Coordinates of C-alpha atoms in Angstrom, one line a residue:
X121 CA 34.0 -17.8 -37.5
X122 CA 37.4 -19.4 -38.7
X123 CA 39.1 -18.7 -35.5
X124 CA 42.6 -20.1 -36.6
X125 CA 42.6 -18.1 -39.7
X126 CA 41.6 -14.9 -37.8
X127 CA 44.3 -15.3 -35.1
X128 CA 47.0 -15.9 -37.7
X129 CA 46.0 -12.8 -39.6
X130 CA 46.4 -10.8 -36.2
X131 CA 49.6 -12.5 -35.7
X132 CA 50.8 -11.7 -39.0
X133 CA 49.6 -8.0 -38.5
X134 CA 51.4 -8.2 -35.1
X135 CA 48.4 -7.0 -33.5
X136 CA 48.6 -9.6 -30.5
X137 CA 51.3 -11.7 -29.3
X138 CA 51.3 -15.7 -29.7
X139 CA 50.7 -16.1 -25.8
X140 CA 47.6 -13.8 -26.0
X141 CA 46.3 -15.7 -28.9
X142 CA 46.6 -19.1 -27.0
X143 CA 44.5 -17.4 -24.1
X144 CA 42.0 -16.0 -26.2
X145 CA 41.2 -19.3 -28.0
X146 CA 40.9 -21.1 -25.0
X147 CA 38.6 -18.5 -23.7
X148 CA 36.5 -18.6 -26.6
X149 CA 36.3 -22.5 -26.3
X150 CA 35.2 -22.2 -22.7
X151 CA 32.8 -19.4 -23.1
X152 CA 31.3 -19.9 -26.4
X153 CA 32.0 -16.4 -27.3
X154 CA 33.9 -15.5 -30.4
X155 CA 37.6 -15.1 -30.5
X156 CA 37.3 -11.3 -31.2
X157 CA 35.2 -10.7 -28.0
X158 CA 37.5 -12.8 -26.1
X159 CA 40.5 -10.7 -27.0
X160 CA 38.7 -7.5 -26.1
X161 CA 37.3 -9.2 -22.7
X162 CA 40.8 -10.3 -21.9
X163 CA 42.2 -6.5 -22.6
X164 CA 44.8 -7.8 -25.0
X165 CA 43.4 -5.3 -27.6
X166 CA 41.1 -2.5 -27.8
X167 CA 37.8 -2.6 -29.5
X168 CA 38.6 0.2 -31.5
X169 CA 41.8 -0.8 -32.7
X170 CA 40.7 -4.4 -33.4
X171 CA 37.9 -3.1 -35.7
X172 CA 40.2 -0.7 -37.5
X173 CA 42.6 -3.6 -38.3
X174 CA 39.6 -5.9 -39.4
X175 CA 38.2 -3.3 -41.7
X176 CA 41.5 -2.8 -43.5
X177 CA 42.1 -6.7 -43.9
X178 CA 38.8 -7.6 -45.3
X179 CA 38.0 -4.4 -47.0
X180 CA 34.8 -3.6 -45.0
X181 CA 33.1 -0.4 -43.3
X182 CA 33.2 -0.3 -39.6
X183 CA 29.6 -0.1 -38.3
X184 CA 29.0 3.2 -36.3
X185 CA 25.4 3.3 -35.0
X186 CA 23.8 6.6 -34.1
X187 CA 22.8 7.3 -30.5
X188 CA 19.1 7.7 -31.3
X189 CA 16.6 4.6 -32.2
X190 CA 17.1 2.9 -35.6
X191 CA 14.3 3.4 -38.0
X192 CA 11.5 0.5 -37.7
X193 CA 11.5 -0.1 -41.6
X194 CA 15.5 -0.9 -41.3
X195 CA 14.9 -3.2 -38.4
X196 CA 12.1 -5.3 -40.4
X197 CA 14.5 -6.1 -43.1
X198 CA 16.0 -8.8 -41.1
X199 CA 13.5 -10.9 -39.1
X200 CA 14.6 -11.7 -35.5
X201 CA 15.1 -15.6 -35.8
X202 CA 17.5 -14.6 -38.8
X203 CA 19.5 -12.2 -36.9
X204 CA 19.9 -14.4 -34.2
X205 CA 21.0 -17.3 -36.2
X206 CA 23.6 -15.4 -38.2
X207 CA 24.5 -13.1 -35.3
X208 CA 23.8 -10.0 -37.8
X209 CA 22.0 -6.7 -37.5
X210 CA 20.8 -4.4 -40.3
X211 CA 22.8 -1.3 -40.5
X212 CA 22.0 0.9 -43.2
X213 CA 19.6 0.7 -46.3
X214 CA 20.3 2.3 -49.6
X215 CA 17.5 1.3 -52.2
X216 CA 18.1 -2.5 -52.8
X217 CA 21.3 -2.4 -51.0
X218 CA 21.2 -3.6 -47.3
X219 CA 24.2 -3.2 -45.3
X220 CA 24.7 -5.7 -42.4
X221 CA 26.6 -5.4 -39.3
X222 CA 28.5 -8.6 -38.5
X223 CA 31.3 -9.7 -36.1
X224 CA 32.4 -12.4 -38.6
X225 CA 34.0 -11.1 -41.8
X226 CA 35.6 -14.6 -42.8
X227 CA 31.8 -16.0 -43.5
X228 CA 31.9 -16.1 -47.1
X229 CA 28.5 -17.7 -47.3
X230 CA 26.9 -15.1 -45.2
X231 CA 26.2 -12.6 -48.1
X232 CA 24.5 -15.0 -50.3
X233 CA 22.5 -16.5 -47.6
X234 CA 21.2 -13.1 -46.4
X235 CA 20.5 -11.8 -49.9
X236 CA 18.1 -15.0 -50.7
X237 CA 16.5 -14.6 -47.2
X238 CA 15.8 -10.8 -47.6
X239 CA 15.6 -10.0 -51.2
X240 CA 18.4 -7.2 -50.8
X241 CA 21.8 -7.0 -52.3
X242 CA 24.1 -7.2 -49.2
X243 CA 27.3 -5.3 -48.0
X244 CA 28.9 -6.0 -44.5
X245 CA 30.2 -3.6 -41.9
X246 CA 32.2 -5.0 -39.2
X247 CA 31.5 -4.7 -35.1
X248 CA 31.7 -6.8 -32.1
X249 CA 29.7 -9.8 -31.1
X250 CA 28.8 -8.1 -28.0
X251 CA 27.4 -5.1 -29.9
X252 CA 25.4 -7.3 -32.2
X253 CA 23.7 -9.1 -29.3
X254 CA 23.0 -5.8 -27.4
X255 CA 21.3 -4.5 -30.6
X256 CA 19.2 -7.9 -30.9
X257 CA 18.1 -7.6 -27.6
X258 CA 17.2 -3.9 -27.7
X259 CA 15.3 -4.1 -31.1
X260 CA 14.0 -7.9 -31.1
X261 CA 13.8 -8.4 -27.5
X262 CA 15.7 -11.0 -25.4
X263 CA 15.1 -14.4 -26.2
X264 CA 13.3 -16.5 -24.0
X265 CA 15.6 -18.5 -21.6
X266 CA 12.9 -21.2 -21.7
X267 CA 13.0 -21.4 -25.5
X268 CA 17.0 -21.6 -25.3
X269 CA 16.5 -24.2 -22.6
X270 CA 14.0 -26.0 -25.1
X271 CA 16.4 -25.6 -27.9
X272 CA 19.4 -27.0 -26.1
X273 CA 17.1 -30.1 -25.2
X274 CA 16.3 -30.8 -29.0
X275 CA 19.8 -30.7 -29.8
X276 CA 20.6 -33.2 -27.4
X277 CA 17.7 -35.4 -28.3
X278 CA 15.6 -34.6 -25.2
X279 CA 12.6 -33.2 -26.9
X280 CA 11.1 -36.3 -28.8
X281 CA 7.4 -37.2 -28.1
X282 CA 6.5 -40.2 -26.2
X283 CA 3.4 -42.1 -25.8
X284 CA 1.2 -41.2 -22.8
X285 CA 0.9 -43.2 -19.6
X286 CA -1.8 -43.3 -17.3
X287 CA 0.4 -42.9 -14.1
X288 CA 3.8 -41.4 -13.4
X289 CA 6.4 -44.0 -12.8
X290 CA 9.4 -43.5 -10.5
X291 CA 11.6 -43.1 -13.3
X292 CA 9.4 -40.4 -14.7
X293 CA 9.5 -38.5 -11.4
X294 CA 13.1 -38.8 -11.6
X295 CA 13.0 -36.6 -14.9
X296 CA 12.0 -33.7 -12.4
X297 CA 15.9 -33.9 -11.1
X298 CA 17.3 -34.1 -14.5
X299 CA 19.3 -30.9 -15.9
X300 CA 17.1 -30.2 -18.9
X301 CA 14.0 -30.3 -16.9
X302 CA 15.4 -28.3 -14.1
X303 CA 17.0 -25.7 -16.4
X304 CA 13.5 -25.4 -18.3
X305 CA 11.4 -24.7 -15.1
X306 CA 13.8 -22.3 -13.7
X307 CA 14.2 -20.3 -17.2
X308 CA 10.4 -20.3 -17.3
X309 CA 10.0 -18.7 -13.7
X310 CA 12.8 -16.3 -14.6
X311 CA 11.1 -15.6 -18.1
X312 CA 7.8 -14.8 -16.4
X313 CA 9.1 -12.3 -14.0
X314 CA 11.2 -10.5 -16.9
X315 CA 8.1 -10.2 -19.3
X316 CA 6.0 -8.9 -16.5
X317 CA 3.5 -11.9 -16.4
X318 CA 0.9 -12.1 -13.7
X319 CA 0.6 -15.9 -14.0
X320 CA 2.0 -19.0 -15.7
X321 CA -0.3 -21.7 -16.8
X322 CA 0.9 -25.4 -17.2
X323 CA -1.7 -27.5 -19.0
X324 CA -1.3 -31.2 -19.6
X325 CA -3.4 -32.6 -22.8
X326 CA -3.4 -36.1 -24.4
X327 CA -0.8 -35.3 -26.8
X328 CA 1.1 -32.1 -25.7
X329 CA 1.8 -30.0 -22.9
X330 CA 0.6 -26.3 -23.2
X331 CA 2.6 -23.5 -21.3
X332 CA 1.0 -20.0 -21.2
X333 CA 1.9 -16.7 -19.7
X334 CA -0.8 -14.0 -18.8
X335 CA 0.5 -10.6 -19.6
X336 CA -1.7 -7.7 -19.3
X337 CA -4.5 -9.6 -18.9
X338 CA -4.3 -11.9 -21.8
X339 CA -2.9 -15.4 -22.1
X340 CA 0.1 -16.0 -24.5
X341 CA 1.2 -19.6 -25.6
X342 CA 4.8 -20.3 -25.4
X343 CA 6.7 -23.1 -27.5
X344 CA 5.5 -26.4 -26.3
X345 CA 7.9 -28.6 -24.1
X346 CA 8.1 -32.3 -25.0
X347 CA 5.4 -34.5 -23.8
X348 CA 8.0 -36.8 -22.0
X349 CA 8.8 -34.1 -19.5
X350 CA 5.0 -33.8 -18.4
X351 CA 5.3 -35.3 -14.9
X352 CA 8.9 -34.0 -14.6
X353 CA 7.9 -30.2 -14.9
X354 CA 5.0 -30.7 -12.6
X355 CA 7.0 -32.8 -10.0
X356 CA 9.9 -30.0 -10.3
X357 CA 7.2 -27.2 -9.6
X358 CA 6.1 -29.4 -6.6
X359 CA 9.5 -29.8 -5.3
X360 CA 10.3 -26.1 -5.4
X361 CA 6.7 -25.4 -3.8
X362 CA 7.3 -28.1 -1.1
X363 CA 4.4 -30.0 -1.8
X364 CA 3.6 -33.8 -1.9
X365 CA 4.8 -35.2 -5.3
X366 CA 3.3 -38.4 -4.9
X367 CA -0.3 -36.9 -4.4
X368 CA -1.8 -36.4 -7.8
X369 CA -5.5 -36.9 -6.9
X370 CA -6.2 -33.8 -4.9
X371 CA -5.4 -30.2 -5.4
X372 CA -2.7 -28.5 -3.5
X373 CA -1.3 -25.0 -2.7
X374 CA 2.1 -23.8 -2.0
X375 CA 4.6 -21.1 -2.8
X376 CA 8.1 -20.6 -4.2
X377 CA 10.7 -17.9 -3.4
X378 CA 13.1 -17.2 -6.4
X379 CA 15.9 -14.6 -6.4
X380 CA 15.8 -12.9 -9.7
X381 CA 19.1 -10.8 -10.7
X382 CA 18.4 -8.1 -13.3
X383 CA 20.3 -5.1 -14.4
X384 CA 22.9 -5.8 -11.7
X385 CA 20.3 -5.9 -8.7
X386 CA 18.9 -9.0 -7.1
X387 CA 15.3 -9.3 -5.8
X388 CA 13.1 -11.8 -4.4
X389 CA 10.0 -12.9 -6.0
X390 CA 7.1 -14.9 -4.5
X391 CA 5.2 -17.4 -6.7
X392 CA 1.7 -18.7 -5.4
X393 CA 1.4 -22.2 -6.7
X394 CA -2.0 -24.1 -7.3
X395 CA -2.2 -27.7 -8.4
X396 CA -5.5 -29.1 -9.8
X397 CA -6.0 -32.9 -11.0
X398 CA -7.4 -32.8 -14.7
X399 CA -8.1 -35.8 -17.3
X400 CA -4.5 -36.1 -18.3
X401 CA -2.4 -35.0 -15.2
X402 CA -2.2 -32.1 -13.3
X403 CA -2.7 -28.4 -14.3
X404 CA -0.3 -26.0 -12.5
X405 CA -1.0 -22.1 -12.0
X406 CA 1.7 -20.0 -10.6
X407 CA 0.5 -16.7 -9.5
X408 CA 3.5 -14.2 -9.7
X409 CA 3.8 -11.8 -6.7
X410 CA 6.4 -9.3 -7.8
X411 CA 6.4 -6.3 -5.3
X412 CA 8.6 -4.3 -7.8
X413 CA 5.6 -4.2 -10.2
X414 CA 3.2 -3.1 -7.6
X415 CA 2.3 0.4 -8.0
X416 CA 1.1 2.0 -4.9
X417 CA 0.9 5.6 -6.1
X418 CA -2.9 6.5 -6.7
X419 CA -2.1 9.2 -8.9
X420 CA -0.5 6.7 -11.2
X421 CA -3.2 3.9 -11.4
X422 CA -5.7 6.0 -13.9
X423 CA -8.0 7.9 -11.5
X424 CA -9.7 11.0 -13.2
X425 CA -9.1 14.0 -11.1
X426 CA -12.5 14.3 -9.3
X427 CA -12.7 10.4 -8.6
X428 CA -9.5 10.4 -6.9
X429 CA -10.4 13.3 -4.7
X430 CA -13.7 11.6 -3.7
X431 CA -11.5 8.3 -3.0
X432 CA -8.9 10.3 -0.9
X433 CA -11.8 11.9 1.0
X434 CA -13.3 8.8 1.9
X435 CA -10.2 6.9 2.9
X436 CA -9.1 9.8 5.3
X437 CA -12.7 9.6 7.3
X438 CA -12.1 8.2 10.8
X439 CA -14.9 5.8 10.3
X440 CA -17.3 4.0 7.8
X441 CA -17.0 1.6 4.9
X442 CA -15.2 1.8 1.6
X443 CA -16.0 -0.9 -0.8
X444 CA -14.1 -1.8 -4.0
X445 CA -15.7 -4.0 -6.4
X446 CA -15.2 -5.8 -9.6
X447 CA -14.2 -9.0 -11.1
X448 CA -11.0 -11.1 -10.3
X449 CA -8.2 -9.5 -12.0
X450 CA -9.5 -6.0 -12.0
X451 CA -6.9 -4.5 -9.7
X452 CA -8.8 -4.3 -6.6
X453 CA -6.0 -5.6 -4.3
X454 CA -3.8 -2.9 -5.9
X455 CA -6.1 -0.2 -5.0
X456 CA -6.6 -1.5 -1.3
X457 CA -2.8 -1.6 -0.6
X458 CA -2.2 1.9 -2.3
X459 CA -4.9 3.1 0.0
X460 CA -3.2 1.4 3.0
X461 CA 0.3 2.8 2.0
X462 CA -1.0 6.2 2.6
X463 CA -2.7 5.5 5.9
X464 CA 0.1 3.4 7.3
X465 CA 1.7 5.6 10.0
X466 CA 3.2 5.0 13.3
X467 CA 0.3 6.4 15.1
X468 CA -2.3 4.1 13.4
X469 CA -3.3 0.4 14.0
X470 CA -3.9 -1.3 10.9
X471 CA -5.3 -5.0 10.8
X472 CA -5.9 -6.8 7.6
X473 CA -7.6 -10.2 6.9
X474 CA -6.4 -11.6 3.5
X475 CA -7.0 -15.0 1.6
X476 CA -4.0 -15.1 0.7
X477 CA -1.6 -12.5 1.9
X478 CA 0.0 -11.5 -1.5
X479 CA 2.5 -8.9 -0.4
X480 CA 4.1 -8.5 3.0
X481 CA 4.1 -4.8 4.1
X482 CA 5.9 -3.5 7.3
X483 CA 3.5 -1.8 9.7
X484 CA 0.6 -3.7 8.8
X485 CA -0.7 -6.5 11.0
X486 CA -1.6 -9.0 8.3
X487 CA -3.6 -12.4 8.8
X488 CA -4.0 -15.3 6.5
X489 CA -7.4 -16.7 6.3
X490 CA -7.3 -20.3 7.0
X491 CA -10.7 -21.6 6.7
X492 CA -9.9 -25.3 7.0
X493 CA -9.2 -24.5 10.7
X494 CA -12.0 -21.9 11.3
X495 CA -9.8 -18.8 10.6
X496 CA -12.5 -17.3 8.4
X497 CA -13.2 -13.6 7.5
X498 CA -15.9 -13.2 10.0
X499 CA -13.6 -14.9 12.9
X500 CA -10.8 -12.7 12.0
X501 CA -12.9 -9.7 12.0
X502 CA -14.2 -10.4 15.5
X503 CA -10.8 -10.8 16.8
X504 CA -9.7 -7.5 15.3
X505 CA -12.3 -5.5 17.2
X506 CA -10.6 -7.0 20.4
X507 CA -7.1 -5.8 19.1
X508 CA -7.7 -1.9 19.5
X509 CA -7.8 -1.2 15.5
X510 CA -8.3 2.2 13.9
X511 CA -8.4 0.7 10.3
X512 CA -9.4 -2.8 9.3
X513 CA -8.9 -4.2 5.7
X514 CA -11.2 -7.2 4.8
X515 CA -9.9 -9.1 1.7
X516 CA -13.6 -9.8 0.7
X517 CA -16.9 -9.6 2.0
X518 CA -18.5 -13.2 1.2
X519 CA -21.3 -13.8 3.5
X520 CA -23.9 -12.0 5.7
X521 CA -21.7 -12.8 8.8
X522 CA -18.8 -10.9 7.5
X523 CA -21.0 -8.0 6.2
X524 CA -22.7 -7.5 9.7
X525 CA -19.4 -7.5 11.7
X526 CA -17.9 -5.0 9.0
X527 CA -21.0 -2.8 9.2
X528 CA -20.7 -3.0 13.4
X529 CA -17.1 -2.1 13.1
X530 CA -17.8 1.1 10.7
X531 CA -20.6 2.3 13.2
X532 CA -18.3 1.8 16.2
X533 CA -15.4 4.2 14.9
X534 CA -13.4 2.2 12.8
X535 CA -12.6 2.6 8.9
X536 CA -13.2 -0.4 7.1
X537 CA -11.9 -1.2 3.6
X538 CA -12.9 -4.3 1.7
X539 CA -13.8 -5.8 -1.8
X540 CA -17.2 -7.4 -2.9
X541 CA -17.9 -8.9 -6.5
X542 CA -20.4 -6.6 -8.1
X543 CA -20.7 -5.3 -11.9
X544 CA -21.1 -1.6 -10.7
X545 CA -21.0 0.9 -7.7
X546 CA -24.8 1.4 -7.4
X547 CA -25.6 -2.4 -7.6
X548 CA -23.4 -3.0 -4.4
X549 CA -26.2 -1.6 -2.5
X550 CA -28.7 -4.3 -3.7
X551 CA -25.9 -6.9 -2.9
X552 CA -25.5 -5.7 0.7
X553 CA -29.3 -5.8 1.3
X554 CA -29.6 -9.3 -0.5
X555 CA -27.1 -10.4 2.2
X556 CA -29.4 -9.3 5.1
X557 CA -28.0 -6.0 5.9
X558 CA -30.8 -3.9 6.8
X559 CA -30.8 -0.5 4.4
X560 CA -30.8 1.8 7.3
X561 CA -27.5 0.1 8.5
X562 CA -26.2 0.1 4.8
X563 CA -27.0 3.8 4.6
X564 CA -25.4 4.7 8.0
X565 CA -22.2 2.6 7.4
X566 CA -21.1 3.3 3.8
X567 CA -18.8 6.2 2.8
X568 CA -18.0 5.2 -0.8
X569 CA -18.4 2.5 -3.4
X570 CA -15.8 2.2 -6.1
X571 CA -16.2 -0.2 -9.1
X572 CA -13.2 -0.5 -11.3
X573 CA -11.8 -2.6 -14.4
X574 CA -8.3 -2.8 -16.0
X575 CA -8.1 -1.7 -19.6
X576 CA -5.1 -2.4 -21.9
X577 CA -2.9 0.5 -22.9
X578 CA -2.0 0.9 -26.8
X579 CA 1.6 0.3 -27.5
X580 CA 3.2 3.6 -27.8
X581 CA 5.3 2.6 -30.5
X582 CA 3.0 0.8 -33.2
X583 CA -0.3 2.3 -32.3
X584 CA -2.0 3.8 -35.3
X585 CA -4.1 6.9 -35.7
X586 CA -7.6 6.3 -37.3
X587 CA -11.1 7.5 -37.8
X588 CA -13.8 5.7 -36.3
X589 CA -17.1 5.0 -38.6
X590 CA -20.1 6.7 -37.3
X591 CA -21.5 3.2 -36.5
X592 CA -18.5 2.3 -34.2
X593 CA -18.9 5.7 -32.4
X594 CA -22.6 5.2 -31.7
X595 CA -22.0 1.8 -30.3
X596 CA -20.3 3.6 -27.6
X597 CA -22.5 6.5 -27.2
X598 CA -20.4 8.9 -29.2
X599 CA -21.2 11.1 -32.1
X600 CA -18.6 12.3 -34.7
X601 CA -18.5 15.8 -33.6
X602 CA -17.2 14.3 -30.0
X603 CA -13.7 13.4 -31.8
X604 CA -13.4 16.7 -33.8
X605 CA -10.0 18.1 -33.4
X606 CA -8.8 14.9 -31.5
X607 CA -6.5 12.1 -32.6
X608 CA -7.7 8.6 -31.6
X609 CA -6.0 5.4 -32.2
X610 CA -6.4 1.7 -32.9
X611 CA -4.3 -1.2 -32.3
X612 CA -1.0 -1.6 -34.2
X613 CA 0.3 -4.7 -36.0
X614 CA 2.6 -5.3 -33.1
X615 CA 6.2 -4.7 -32.7
X616 CA 9.4 -5.8 -30.4
X617 CA 8.1 -3.4 -27.8
X618 CA 4.7 -5.0 -27.3
X619 CA 5.8 -8.6 -28.2
X620 CA 3.2 -8.4 -31.2
X621 CA 0.4 -7.8 -29.2
X622 CA -0.4 -4.0 -30.0
X623 CA -0.6 -3.4 -26.3
X624 CA 1.7 -2.6 -23.5
X625 CA 0.6 -2.3 -19.7
X626 CA -2.8 -1.9 -18.2
X627 CA -4.6 1.2 -16.6
X628 CA -7.5 1.4 -14.3
X629 CA -10.9 2.8 -15.0
X630 CA -13.1 3.8 -12.1
X631 CA -16.7 4.5 -11.1
X632 CA -16.4 6.2 -7.7
X633 CA -20.0 7.0 -6.0
X634 CA -19.7 8.9 -2.9
X635 CA -22.4 8.1 -0.3
X636 CA -23.7 11.8 -0.3
X637 CA -26.9 12.7 1.9
X638 CA -29.2 12.5 -1.1
X639 CA -28.1 9.1 -1.8
X640 CA -28.1 8.1 1.8
X641 CA -31.8 9.1 1.8
X642 CA -32.6 7.2 -1.2
X643 CA -30.9 4.0 0.2
X644 CA -33.2 4.6 3.2
X645 CA -36.4 4.8 1.3
X646 CA -35.5 1.8 -0.9
X647 CA -35.4 3.6 -4.1
X648 CA -34.6 1.6 -7.2
X649 CA -30.9 1.2 -8.1
X650 CA -31.5 2.9 -11.6
X651 CA -32.7 6.0 -9.8
X652 CA -29.7 6.0 -7.4
X653 CA -27.3 5.6 -10.4
X654 CA -28.8 8.5 -12.1
X655 CA -28.5 10.6 -9.2
X656 CA -24.9 9.8 -8.6
X657 CA -24.2 10.7 -12.3
X658 CA -25.9 14.0 -11.6
X659 CA -23.4 14.6 -8.8
X660 CA -20.4 13.9 -10.9
X661 CA -20.1 10.1 -11.0
X662 CA -18.7 8.8 -14.2
X663 CA -19.6 5.3 -15.0
X664 CA -17.0 2.7 -16.3
X665 CA -18.0 3.1 -19.6
X666 CA -17.6 7.0 -19.5
X667 CA -14.3 6.6 -17.8
X668 CA -13.1 4.0 -20.4
X669 CA -14.1 6.6 -23.1
X670 CA -11.9 9.3 -21.8
X671 CA -8.9 7.0 -22.3
X672 CA -9.8 6.3 -25.6
X673 CA -10.4 9.9 -26.7
X674 CA -6.8 10.8 -25.1
X675 CA -5.1 7.8 -27.2
X676 CA -4.5 5.8 -24.2
X677 CA -6.5 2.9 -25.1
X678 CA -8.5 1.5 -28.2
X679 CA -12.3 1.5 -29.0
X680 CA -12.5 -2.4 -29.0
X681 CA -10.8 -2.4 -25.6
X682 CA -13.6 -0.1 -24.2
X683 CA -16.4 -2.3 -25.3
X684 CA -14.5 -5.4 -24.1
X685 CA -14.0 -3.9 -20.8
X686 CA -17.3 -2.3 -20.3
X687 CA -19.9 -4.5 -21.8
X688 CA -22.4 -4.0 -19.0
X689 CA -21.7 -0.1 -19.1

């Protein structure tokens, strides 16, 4: 925008005073905002009056956006990068005429450029810079702070690719303290939190550095930082995590605490940091532990009604073992913390052994496992039994010793909650027996076994209704009549809500097997797991596949997601 021209016009129109013009121009230079927004921010003129004056001066309409959401078809007429580059937003569309909102009516090249880029005839409408940015962030998503840091570095000549060196020199490590790298790493951490990522992966290769966020269980690659920052980025993370910068041959673990401001509120986020020497440097993975994203309401996790009733019955028992099984990243920790949040009362002594302690909960006596000094799960469990516990949570049963102590605790009047890595609920019985626990102790101590997975939820904005083929339905055990009268959906093309993935968020699927007297008798008689599974299904247990299919039939997830997450089902 030609600030001088615009200010002169406003002075001529007597809309502002000379001293106000001077202050607005000074603020504009300092803040990078346009001069119109500076005039409004300083209170020298109201937004309404300024727009009315500009509308008359430049013979353009005032953009008055409706309160509801704008049509997706309209939004798509201008790509996000073009909207940000030219600071414009699509306002109205009539046939081949596109009305575009702008805060810069003096830009005579804007109409021709947008006409060429969009294929529409362009008409302008006036609004403020602030409103333009609000609309861009709302409909296209906020621009990544890390991407902004990279863009600035490129503009300043910092993003050139250099030849790889075998070892980090002192000069390269010094990069970790330089402004572009510091800004990039800080922005990366904040971006990950705001995008609800669970992990950040920083991976060095011979010719490039790859940075990825894991969002809803899937890795998404970010724009690549310059190769010359490789050692600097890793060193900067190590400095924040208080790790040894000079040690590049051995894995290291640490953590970072970061204050993040969002929506006027400030919260502290924990990052668990792990470094690993690889061929071309060190791979760094940061696990994001954001307590505000932790859902501790069991009813919101995705349980079916009968499954939730069984689980609530099991954790309300005064003694016995409740096991939650599934692979890494299937939500086991969330389920256990949710159960403990219900059980956490002043008259109950709860002890937990965790590796690592992911979240700090007042009222729980949480112990961090440190195997290097002999503080194993088994050692912690033995000590717990001398601490007068009512409820014990063991992060994972990994070996016979831990399993034996857990069984002993359950049989002597304690409620034990723990996890195990098995594919489904019934096969957990075999796993415990293979660990060396006699069948009669397994039968006497177990109360409930729950297997679980997480399926991605379809994006509510861009998911598409469709009719599966007979072959697709039969692949998951359904027939065409099973979906009659129902609307089922598949993944859409992606939008700003789901960042182009077609999915937004995840939900649990649960296979909950209560150890009934009949099942207990079958364990004692060493009946095959297939028979135990069939008995559990007769008694109302949904398999993982069946639980996932209910999500599909309700339009929550897709058929391909059902198949991907329940391959063994």
